[in-house]
Every structure is written in structure tokens, then in C-alpha cells.
Coordinates of C-alpha atoms and ligand atoms in Angstrom, one line a residue:
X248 CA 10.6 1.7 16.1
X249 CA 9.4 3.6 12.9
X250 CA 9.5 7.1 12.7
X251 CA 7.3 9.0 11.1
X252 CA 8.0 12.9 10.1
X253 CA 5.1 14.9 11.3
X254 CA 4.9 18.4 9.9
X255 CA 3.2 20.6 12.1
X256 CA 3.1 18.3 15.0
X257 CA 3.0 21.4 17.6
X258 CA -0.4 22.5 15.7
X259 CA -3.8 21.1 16.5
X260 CA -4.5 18.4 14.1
X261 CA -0.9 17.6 14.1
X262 CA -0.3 17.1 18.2
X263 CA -3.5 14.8 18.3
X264 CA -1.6 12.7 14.9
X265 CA 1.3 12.7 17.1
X266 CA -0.9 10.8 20.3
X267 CA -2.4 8.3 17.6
X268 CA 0.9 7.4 16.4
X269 CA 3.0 6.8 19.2
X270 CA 0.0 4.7 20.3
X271 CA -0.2 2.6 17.3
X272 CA 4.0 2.0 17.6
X273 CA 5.5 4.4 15.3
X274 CA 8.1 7.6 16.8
X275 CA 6.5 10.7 15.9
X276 CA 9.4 13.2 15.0
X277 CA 7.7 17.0 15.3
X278 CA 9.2 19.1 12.4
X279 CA 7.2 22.7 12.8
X280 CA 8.4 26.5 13.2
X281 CA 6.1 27.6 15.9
X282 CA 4.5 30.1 14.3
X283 CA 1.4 29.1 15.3
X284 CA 1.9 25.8 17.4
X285 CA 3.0 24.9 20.7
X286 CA 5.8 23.3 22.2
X287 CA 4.2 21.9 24.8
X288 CA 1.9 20.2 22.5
X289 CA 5.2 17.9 21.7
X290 CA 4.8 15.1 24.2
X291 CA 4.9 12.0 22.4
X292 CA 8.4 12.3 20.1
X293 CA 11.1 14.7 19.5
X294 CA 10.3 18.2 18.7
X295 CA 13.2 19.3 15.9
X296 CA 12.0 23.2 14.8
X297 CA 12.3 24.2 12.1
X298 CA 10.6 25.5 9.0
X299 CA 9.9 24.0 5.6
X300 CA 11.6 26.8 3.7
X301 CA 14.7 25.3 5.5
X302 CA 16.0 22.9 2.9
X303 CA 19.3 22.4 4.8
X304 CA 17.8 21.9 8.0
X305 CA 15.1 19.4 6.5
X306 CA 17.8 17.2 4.8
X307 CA 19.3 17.1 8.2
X308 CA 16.3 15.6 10.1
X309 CA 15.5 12.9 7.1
X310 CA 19.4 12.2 7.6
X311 CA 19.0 12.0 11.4
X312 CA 15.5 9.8 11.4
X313 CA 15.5 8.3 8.7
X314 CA 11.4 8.4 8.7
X315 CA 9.5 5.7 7.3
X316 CA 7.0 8.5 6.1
X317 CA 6.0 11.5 6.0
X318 CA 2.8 13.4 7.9
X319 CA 2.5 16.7 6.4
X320 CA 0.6 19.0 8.3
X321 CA 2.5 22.2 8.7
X322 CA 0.7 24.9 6.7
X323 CA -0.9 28.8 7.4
X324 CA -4.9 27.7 7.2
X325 CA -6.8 31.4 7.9
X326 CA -9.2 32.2 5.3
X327 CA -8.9 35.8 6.2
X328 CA -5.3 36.1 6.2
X329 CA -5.1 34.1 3.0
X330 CA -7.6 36.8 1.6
X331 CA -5.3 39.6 2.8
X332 CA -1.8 38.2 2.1
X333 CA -1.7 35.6 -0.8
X334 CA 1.8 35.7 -1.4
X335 CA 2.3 34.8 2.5
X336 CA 0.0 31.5 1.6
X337 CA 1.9 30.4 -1.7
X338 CA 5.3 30.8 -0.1
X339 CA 4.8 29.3 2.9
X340 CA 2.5 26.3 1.8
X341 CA 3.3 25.8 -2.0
X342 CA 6.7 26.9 -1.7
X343 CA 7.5 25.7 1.4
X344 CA 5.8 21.9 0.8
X345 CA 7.8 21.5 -2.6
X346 CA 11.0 22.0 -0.2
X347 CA 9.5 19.1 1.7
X348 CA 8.6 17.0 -1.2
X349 CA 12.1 17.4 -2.7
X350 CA 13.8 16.4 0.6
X351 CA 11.9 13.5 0.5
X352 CA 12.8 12.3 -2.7
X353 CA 16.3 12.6 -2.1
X354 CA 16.0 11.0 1.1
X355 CA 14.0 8.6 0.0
X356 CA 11.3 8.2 1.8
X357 CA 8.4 8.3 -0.5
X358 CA 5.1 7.6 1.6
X359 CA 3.4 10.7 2.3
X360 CA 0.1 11.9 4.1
X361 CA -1.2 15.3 3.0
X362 CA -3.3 17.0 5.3
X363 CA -5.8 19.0 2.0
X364 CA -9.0 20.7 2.6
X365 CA -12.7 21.1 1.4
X366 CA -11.7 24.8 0.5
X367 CA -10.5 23.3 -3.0
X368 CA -14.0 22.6 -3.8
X369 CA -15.0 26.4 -3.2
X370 CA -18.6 26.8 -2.7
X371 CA -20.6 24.3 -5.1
X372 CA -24.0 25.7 -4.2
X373 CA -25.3 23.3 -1.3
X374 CA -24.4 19.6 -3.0
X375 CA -22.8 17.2 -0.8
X376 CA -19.0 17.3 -2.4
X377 CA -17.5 14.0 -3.1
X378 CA -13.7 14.2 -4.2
X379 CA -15.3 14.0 -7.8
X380 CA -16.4 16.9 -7.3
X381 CA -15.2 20.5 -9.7
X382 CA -11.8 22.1 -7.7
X383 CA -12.4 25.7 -7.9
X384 CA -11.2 27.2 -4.5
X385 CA -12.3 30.3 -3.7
X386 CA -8.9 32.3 -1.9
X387 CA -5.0 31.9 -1.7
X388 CA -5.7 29.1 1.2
X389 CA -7.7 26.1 -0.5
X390 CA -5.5 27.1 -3.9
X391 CA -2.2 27.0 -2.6
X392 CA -3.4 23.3 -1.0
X393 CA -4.4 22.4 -4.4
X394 CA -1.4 23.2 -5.8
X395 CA 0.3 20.7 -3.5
X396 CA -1.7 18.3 -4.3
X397 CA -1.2 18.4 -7.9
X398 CA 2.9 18.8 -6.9
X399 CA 2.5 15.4 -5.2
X400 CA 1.2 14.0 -8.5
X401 CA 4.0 15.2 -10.3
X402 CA 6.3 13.6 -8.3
X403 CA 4.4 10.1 -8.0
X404 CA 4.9 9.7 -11.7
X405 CA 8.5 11.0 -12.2
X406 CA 10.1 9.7 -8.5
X407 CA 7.4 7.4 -7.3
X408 CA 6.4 9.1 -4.3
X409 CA 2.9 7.9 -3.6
X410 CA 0.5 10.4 -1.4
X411 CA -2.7 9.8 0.4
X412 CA -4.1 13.0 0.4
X413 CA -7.1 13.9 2.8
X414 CA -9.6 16.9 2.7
X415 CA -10.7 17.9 5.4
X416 CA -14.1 19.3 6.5
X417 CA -14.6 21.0 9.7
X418 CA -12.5 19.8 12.8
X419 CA -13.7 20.1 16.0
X420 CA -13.4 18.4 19.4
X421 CA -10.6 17.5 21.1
X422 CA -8.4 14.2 22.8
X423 CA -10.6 13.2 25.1
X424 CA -7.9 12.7 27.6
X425 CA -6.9 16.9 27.1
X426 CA -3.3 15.9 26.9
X427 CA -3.7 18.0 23.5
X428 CA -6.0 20.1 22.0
X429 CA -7.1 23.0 20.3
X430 CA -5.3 26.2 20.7
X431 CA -5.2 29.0 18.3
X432 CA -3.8 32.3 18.3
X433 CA -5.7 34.7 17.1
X434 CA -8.8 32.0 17.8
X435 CA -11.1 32.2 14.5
X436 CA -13.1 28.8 14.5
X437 CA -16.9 28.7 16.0
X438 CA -16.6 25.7 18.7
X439 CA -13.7 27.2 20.6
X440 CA -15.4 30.8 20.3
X441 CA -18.2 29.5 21.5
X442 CA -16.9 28.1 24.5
X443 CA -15.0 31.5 25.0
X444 CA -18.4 33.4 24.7
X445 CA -20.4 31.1 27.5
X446 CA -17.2 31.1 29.6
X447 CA -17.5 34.8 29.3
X448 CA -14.4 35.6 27.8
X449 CA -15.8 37.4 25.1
X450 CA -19.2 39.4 25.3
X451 CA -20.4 37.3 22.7
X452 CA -20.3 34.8 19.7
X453 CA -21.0 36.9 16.4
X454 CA -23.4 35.0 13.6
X455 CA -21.9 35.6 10.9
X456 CA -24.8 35.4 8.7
X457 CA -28.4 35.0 9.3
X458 CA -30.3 35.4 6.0
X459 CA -28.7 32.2 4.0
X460 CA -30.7 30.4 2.4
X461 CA -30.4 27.4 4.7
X462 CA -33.6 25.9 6.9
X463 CA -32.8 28.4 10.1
X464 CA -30.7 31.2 7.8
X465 CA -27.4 30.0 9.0
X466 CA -24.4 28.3 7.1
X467 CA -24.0 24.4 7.4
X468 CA -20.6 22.7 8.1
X469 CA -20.0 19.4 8.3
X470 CA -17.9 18.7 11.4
X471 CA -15.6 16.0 12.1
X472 CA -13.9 15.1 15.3
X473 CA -9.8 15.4 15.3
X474 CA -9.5 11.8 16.7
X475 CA -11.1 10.7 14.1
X476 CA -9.8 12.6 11.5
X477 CA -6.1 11.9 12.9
X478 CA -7.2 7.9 13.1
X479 CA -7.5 8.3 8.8
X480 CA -4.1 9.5 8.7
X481 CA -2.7 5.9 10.5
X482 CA -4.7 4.0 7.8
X483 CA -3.7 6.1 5.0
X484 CA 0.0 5.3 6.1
X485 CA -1.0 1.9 6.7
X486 CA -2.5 1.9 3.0
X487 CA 0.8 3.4 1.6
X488 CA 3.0 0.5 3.6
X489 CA 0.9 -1.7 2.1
X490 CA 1.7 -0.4 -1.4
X491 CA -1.4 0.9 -1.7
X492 CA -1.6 4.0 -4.9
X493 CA -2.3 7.5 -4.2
X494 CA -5.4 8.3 -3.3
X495 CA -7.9 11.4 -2.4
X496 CA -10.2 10.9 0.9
X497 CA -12.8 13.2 1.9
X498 CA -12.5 13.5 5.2
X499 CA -16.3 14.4 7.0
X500 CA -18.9 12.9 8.9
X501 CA -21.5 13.3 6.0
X502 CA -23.7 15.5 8.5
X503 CA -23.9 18.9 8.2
X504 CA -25.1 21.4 11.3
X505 CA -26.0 24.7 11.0
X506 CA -24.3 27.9 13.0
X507 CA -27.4 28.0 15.5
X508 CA -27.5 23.8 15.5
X509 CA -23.8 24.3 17.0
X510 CA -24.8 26.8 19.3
X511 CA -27.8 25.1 20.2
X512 CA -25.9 21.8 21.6
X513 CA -23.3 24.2 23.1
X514 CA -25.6 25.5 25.4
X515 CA -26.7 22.3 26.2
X516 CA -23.7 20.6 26.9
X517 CA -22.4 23.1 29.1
X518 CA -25.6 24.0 31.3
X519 CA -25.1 27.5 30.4
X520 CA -26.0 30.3 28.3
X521 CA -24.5 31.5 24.7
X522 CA -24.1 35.0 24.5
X523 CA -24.8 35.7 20.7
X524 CA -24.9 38.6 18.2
X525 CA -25.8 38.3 14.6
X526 CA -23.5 39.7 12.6
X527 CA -23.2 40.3 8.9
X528 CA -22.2 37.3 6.2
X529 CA -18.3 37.0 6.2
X530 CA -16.4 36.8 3.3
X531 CA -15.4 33.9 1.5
X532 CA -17.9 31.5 3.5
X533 CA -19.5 28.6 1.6
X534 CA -23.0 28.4 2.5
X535 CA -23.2 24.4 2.8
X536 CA -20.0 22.4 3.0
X537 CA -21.0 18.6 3.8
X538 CA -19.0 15.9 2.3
X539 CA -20.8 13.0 0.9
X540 CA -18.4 10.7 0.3
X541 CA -18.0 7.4 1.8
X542 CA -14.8 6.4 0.2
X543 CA -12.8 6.4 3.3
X544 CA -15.0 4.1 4.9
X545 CA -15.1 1.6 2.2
X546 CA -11.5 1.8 1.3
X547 CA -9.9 2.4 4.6
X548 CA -11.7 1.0 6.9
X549 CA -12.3 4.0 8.3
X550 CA -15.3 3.9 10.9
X551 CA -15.6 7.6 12.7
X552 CA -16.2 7.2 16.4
X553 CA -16.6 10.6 17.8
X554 CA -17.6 12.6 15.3
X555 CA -21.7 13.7 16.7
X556 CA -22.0 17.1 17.7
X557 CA -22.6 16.1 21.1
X558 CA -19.3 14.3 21.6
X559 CA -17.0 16.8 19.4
X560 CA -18.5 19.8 21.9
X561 CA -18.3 17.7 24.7
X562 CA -14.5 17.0 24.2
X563 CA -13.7 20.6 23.5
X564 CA -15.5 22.1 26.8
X565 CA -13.4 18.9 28.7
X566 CA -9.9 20.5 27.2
X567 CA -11.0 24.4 27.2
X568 CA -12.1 23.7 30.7
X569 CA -8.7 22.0 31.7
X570 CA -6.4 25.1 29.9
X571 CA -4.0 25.0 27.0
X572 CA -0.9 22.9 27.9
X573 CA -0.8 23.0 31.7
X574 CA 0.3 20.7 33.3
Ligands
UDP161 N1 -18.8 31.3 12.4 C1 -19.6 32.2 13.1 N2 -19.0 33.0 14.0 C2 -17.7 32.9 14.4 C3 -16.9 31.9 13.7 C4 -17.5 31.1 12.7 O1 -20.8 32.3 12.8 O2 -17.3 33.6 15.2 C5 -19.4 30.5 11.3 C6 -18.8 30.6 10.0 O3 -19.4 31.7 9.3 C7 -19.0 29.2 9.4 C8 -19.0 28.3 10.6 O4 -19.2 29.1 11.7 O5 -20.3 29.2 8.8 C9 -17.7 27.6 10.8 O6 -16.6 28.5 10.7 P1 -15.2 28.2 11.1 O7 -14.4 29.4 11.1 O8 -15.2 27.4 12.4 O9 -14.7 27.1 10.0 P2 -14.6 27.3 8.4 O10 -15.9 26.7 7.9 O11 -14.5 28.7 8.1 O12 -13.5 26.4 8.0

């Protein structure tokens, strides 16, 4: 069986990558620190902690598994915190992915998958961003993810590593089978707050932001479900296996929803009320971020299955309803 380094695998996008793979025949090996994943979101490989500042520790997994690939997901992703503590974002994403990178090369194992982000477009004032689009990230986050990418160029041309690299717009949803699925500590995203708020575990969901200049006021995201985000990633490894070059994907829907749209269907879905309080802009928020690129579907094959609001919110009440990792 192939093994496949996952980075991260204890997090949220990186459990679900975990599921896909094992199901499509590789051995996902979990290499993450816990910091902000979860053990018992390790059910399809080996969990081997550890963090990427680690050198030592990463040469001795490559040595161990001798991974076909790498998944690299492991990375600090709060705006806010990124805002506050830069220096904690380039060490522990720059810093720590060139650790990676180099441990790769001298292992030699060359294909990698680099989970990037819209943030390295900043905020382009409402067009649909295709991966032509300006980089010009707005806080320590979507920079220090930008650097990585250009550090994965550098080594393509000097050591021949080869990198699909996929930005990401907004994930949501969850496996629809709740063996994994969305569990963070503090909780910062709108989907899982939302369910908090109409489960009454918080008085309310705060707006942040109701005087953009959007149709109902509200910022637009475009929202994309993690099963099919985490499906991209086995064709990008595919594409690498099949010597395909680097390559930047967009990964989105093309669809963007407003805050109240989201709310709107939350309600719905569940049956229930949303508490909600409007609440002033937050910093560092884009206005519009809605990918319009369809480059993963015409060079990957990539066809998104889950990825209307309906199902994503769906999928996130099933697992929210079912609890975190029990059972
Ligand atoms: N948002 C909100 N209230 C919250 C959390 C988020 O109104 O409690 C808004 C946020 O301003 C943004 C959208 O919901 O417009 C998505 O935010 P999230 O943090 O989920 O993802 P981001 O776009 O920051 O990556």
C-alpha cells in the first residue's frame, strides 16, 4: 500500500483527506502536533505527533514510511491571531513548511499537495479571483502561505519537487457519515457558530457587518464543502503520479452567499430559530471572496458534489448533532 504523509491529519480538512485516501487505497500516515487537532480524528492510518519544526523527528517518519507523497496541511489558519502574533504565523507555517520541504528532498519524495488559501489574494474589491489574479494578502496568515508557495517553486527548479498547490475558499460541511468533522477550539468560523447559536449554546450569532456594500449589506463567501475540497487533493496527487507539473487550483464552488443567505438556510435546515446580533465590521474581512475559476474542473476532472449551501449545512448539523469524536 502507498503511504502518503498527511500534515495536519488530526485537523479538519486534514481528518476528512485522511477518510478520502484510505478509501481510494493509499495509507494515510498523520504527522501533526495537536495544537489544534484531535487525536481521535486519526482513524484511518497511523497518528506519529510531532511538529514540523522537528527536523529530526520528520526525517525519522520519511525514513520509517517511506511516503509516496506528501499532503501538507498542518498550519495556524486564524486571521485574528495572525493579526496579533505574526511572528507566531511565519515560524510556525513558513518556518516550519521549509523544515518539511527540506526533509522531503532529502528523502526523496518529491510530490507534494499544498493546502494555500484565497487570503493571498487579499480583498480585490468584489471580482471573482481566478489564480491570475494580483497576490496581495492582507495579514501574516495568507502571507506566510504565500511564501510557501513561492518556497515550493524554489525547490521545483533546483531539486525537482513538483507541488500542486490549492487555494482554498471557504470550507464548510462535514463527512456525511460524522466519522470526522469540524472541531475547532476557540470556534471562529460562521457555519459551526451558527449551529452553536440555534442549539443555544451561545446567546447568539454576531453579524459582523451589516452596511457592506453587498445586495443585503452583508459579506459574500464562496463556500465549498470539505469532501469535495479533500476529493481535489486525490486528483492533484493523482496528477503529480502521473508526472503532471506544478500547478495552482482555486479551490471554490464559484457561488458566493452572503452572511444572512447562510443564516437564512440554517434556519431552514434545522427547523429552528437563529439567534442573531449585528455587530460591527471585523477586521481584515474581504467584502466578496468568490472564486471564478474553473481550472480544476477542466484540468482535474474535478466535479464538486456537495458543495450547495443546503447540503454543506446539512452535513454540519448531521456531525454537530452527533458530537466531536464520540464514539
Ligand atoms: N462571520 C460573522 N459572524 C461570525 C463569524 C463569521 O458574521 O461569528 C462572517 C465573517 O465576517 C465572514 C463570513 O462570516 O464574512 C465567513 O467568516 P469565517 O470566519 O467563517 O471565514 P473567513 O471568510 O474569515 O475565512
Amino acid at each position: 500500500m502507498k503511504h502518503v504523509l498527511v500534515t495536519g491529519g488530526a485537523g479538519y480538512i486534514g481528518a476528512h483527506a485522511c477518510k478520502v485516501l484510505a478509501r481510494s487505497g493509499y495509507l494515510p500516515v498523520t504527522y501533526d502536533n495537536l495544537s489544534t487537532g484531535w487525536a481521535e480524528a486519526v482513524k484511518f492510518g497511523p497518528l506519529e505527533r510531532g511538529d514540523l519544526a522537528d527536523r529530526a523527528r520528520l526525517d525519522a517518519v520519511f525514513a520509517a514510511y517511506r511516503p509516496v507523497a506528501v499532503m501538507h496541511f498542518a498550519a495556524l489558519s486564524q486571521v485574528g491571531q495572525a493579526m496579533a502574533e505574526p511572528g507566531l504565523y511565519w515560524r510556525n507555517n513558513a518556518c516550519g513548511s521549509l523544515n518539511l520541504i527540506e526533509a522531503a528532498v532529502a528523502a526523496g519524495c518529491l510530490d507534494m499537495v499544498f493546502s494555500s488559501t484565497c487570503a493571498v489574494y487579499g480583498d480585490q474589491d468584489g471580482v471573482t479571483l481566478d489564480e491570475q489574479s494580483a497576490i496581495a494578502p492582507l495579514n501574516a496568515y495568507g502571507a506566510s502561505k504565500r511564501a510557501i508557495e513561492t518556497m515550493l517553486a524554489d525547490f521545483g527548479a533546483t531539486h525537482g519537487l513538483r507541488a500542486v498547490i490549492f487555494r482554498y475558499f471557504n470550507v464548510a460541511g462535514a463527512d456525511p457519515e460524522a466519522e470526522v468533522g469540524e472541531c475547532h477550539v476557540p470556534e471562529t468560523h460562521l457555519i459551526p457558530l451558527m449551529l452553536e447559536a440555534i442549539d443555544g449554546k451561545r446567546p447568539a450569532l454576531s453579524v459582523f457587518g451589516t452596511d457592506y456594500d453587498t445586495p443585503d449589506g452583508t459579506c459574500i463567501r464562496d463556500y465549498v464543502h470539505v469532501m469535495d475540497l479533500v476529493g481535489a487533493h486525490v486528483l492533484g496527487l493523482k496528477w503529480l503520479a502521473a508526472g503532471g507539473a506544478s500547478r495552482v487550483f482555486n479551490l471554490g464552488s464559484g457561488t458566493g452567499y452572503s452572511v444572512r443567505e447562510v443564516i437564512e438556510q440554517g434556519g431552514a435546515i434545522t427547523g429552528r430559530p437563529v439567534p442573531v446580533t449585528d455587530a460591527p465590521r471585523r477586521a481584515g474581512d474581504a467584502v466578496r471572496l468568490v472564486s471564478g475559476s474553473d481550472r480544476a474542473l477542466r484540468e482535474l476532472g474535478w466535479r464538486p458534489e456537495r458543495s450547495d449551501l443546503e447540503t454543506m449545512i446539512s452535513d454540519a448539523w448531521r456531525w454537530y448533532q452527533r458530537g466531536p469524536y464520540v464514539g
